[in-house]
Amino acid sequence: YEIYSLEVNDEERKRIADRAFLWFLKAAEQGMCYSQRRVGDFYFNGAGCEKDISKAYIWHKKAAMQGNEYSKEWLRKNGYVL
């Protein structure tokens, strides 16, 4: 994530990640493919939210079903089949 390259302390980085997650989640819930992919990454890495591999899979699958190549590859790399 881009926020990890910023010159900020850990507390500020967490606040930024928490806020970014919420905005990406709002867009993902409205069907935005790129946001669904990013929410999957947030859940997989536990950035801005609790780490949850099941939710990461759900969001990457939604993005992949809309044609997102990154999510298709993520699913393949992690042993999932569409």
XYZ file of C-alpha atoms in Angstrom:
82
model
C 0.000 0.000 0.000
C 1.132 3.502 -0.743
C 0.502 4.641 2.831
C 3.385 2.543 4.097
C 5.890 4.593 2.137
C 4.816 7.816 3.843
C 7.038 9.410 6.468
C 4.571 9.046 9.349
C 4.545 7.231 12.654
C 2.751 3.914 13.166
C -0.267 5.495 14.838
C -0.794 7.897 11.938
C -0.263 5.093 9.408
C -2.956 3.021 11.173
C -5.368 5.957 11.158
C -4.785 6.450 7.421
C -5.264 2.732 6.713
C -8.465 2.625 8.786
C -9.902 5.569 6.897
C -8.809 4.258 3.483
C -10.383 0.887 4.225
C -13.735 2.491 5.036
C -13.775 4.487 1.784
C -12.753 1.505 -0.334
C -15.389 -0.612 1.429
C -18.131 1.931 0.627
C -17.168 1.892 -3.044
C -16.802 -1.911 -3.089
C -20.281 -2.341 -1.655
C -21.583 -0.278 -4.569
C -19.966 -2.687 -7.049
C -16.756 -0.825 -7.909
C -14.447 -3.563 -9.173
C -11.113 -1.921 -8.265
C -12.385 -1.143 -4.780
C -13.512 -4.742 -4.326
C -9.995 -5.845 -5.199
C -8.468 -3.373 -2.737
C -10.851 -4.408 0.056
C -9.726 -7.980 -0.563
C -6.127 -6.837 -0.105
C -6.987 -4.913 3.063
C -8.583 -8.025 4.567
C -5.742 -10.286 3.439
C -3.101 -8.025 4.986
C -5.104 -6.867 8.002
C -4.549 -3.228 7.062
C -7.337 -0.943 8.234
C -9.318 -3.943 9.472
C -8.885 -7.296 11.172
C -7.110 -9.842 8.984
C -9.738 -12.170 7.530
C -8.766 -14.537 4.734
C -12.388 -15.599 4.136
C -13.452 -11.994 3.526
C -10.367 -11.424 1.351
C -11.481 -14.347 -0.808
C -15.062 -13.056 -1.037
C -13.979 -9.595 -2.191
C -11.346 -10.863 -4.626
C -13.904 -13.258 -6.085
C -16.373 -10.392 -6.610
C -13.667 -8.373 -8.374
C -12.544 -11.358 -10.441
C -16.113 -12.030 -11.541
C -16.117 -8.494 -12.963
C -12.899 -9.199 -14.873
C -10.235 -7.842 -12.514
C -7.039 -9.623 -13.606
C -5.180 -8.910 -10.357
C -7.933 -10.628 -8.357
C -8.039 -13.566 -10.770
C -4.304 -14.030 -10.265
C -4.648 -13.561 -6.483
C -7.237 -16.326 -6.388
C -5.028 -18.655 -8.455
C -1.960 -17.941 -6.299
C -3.905 -18.678 -3.146
C -5.325 -21.966 -4.427
C -8.847 -20.855 -5.244
C -10.743 -21.761 -8.395
C -13.332 -19.479 -9.991
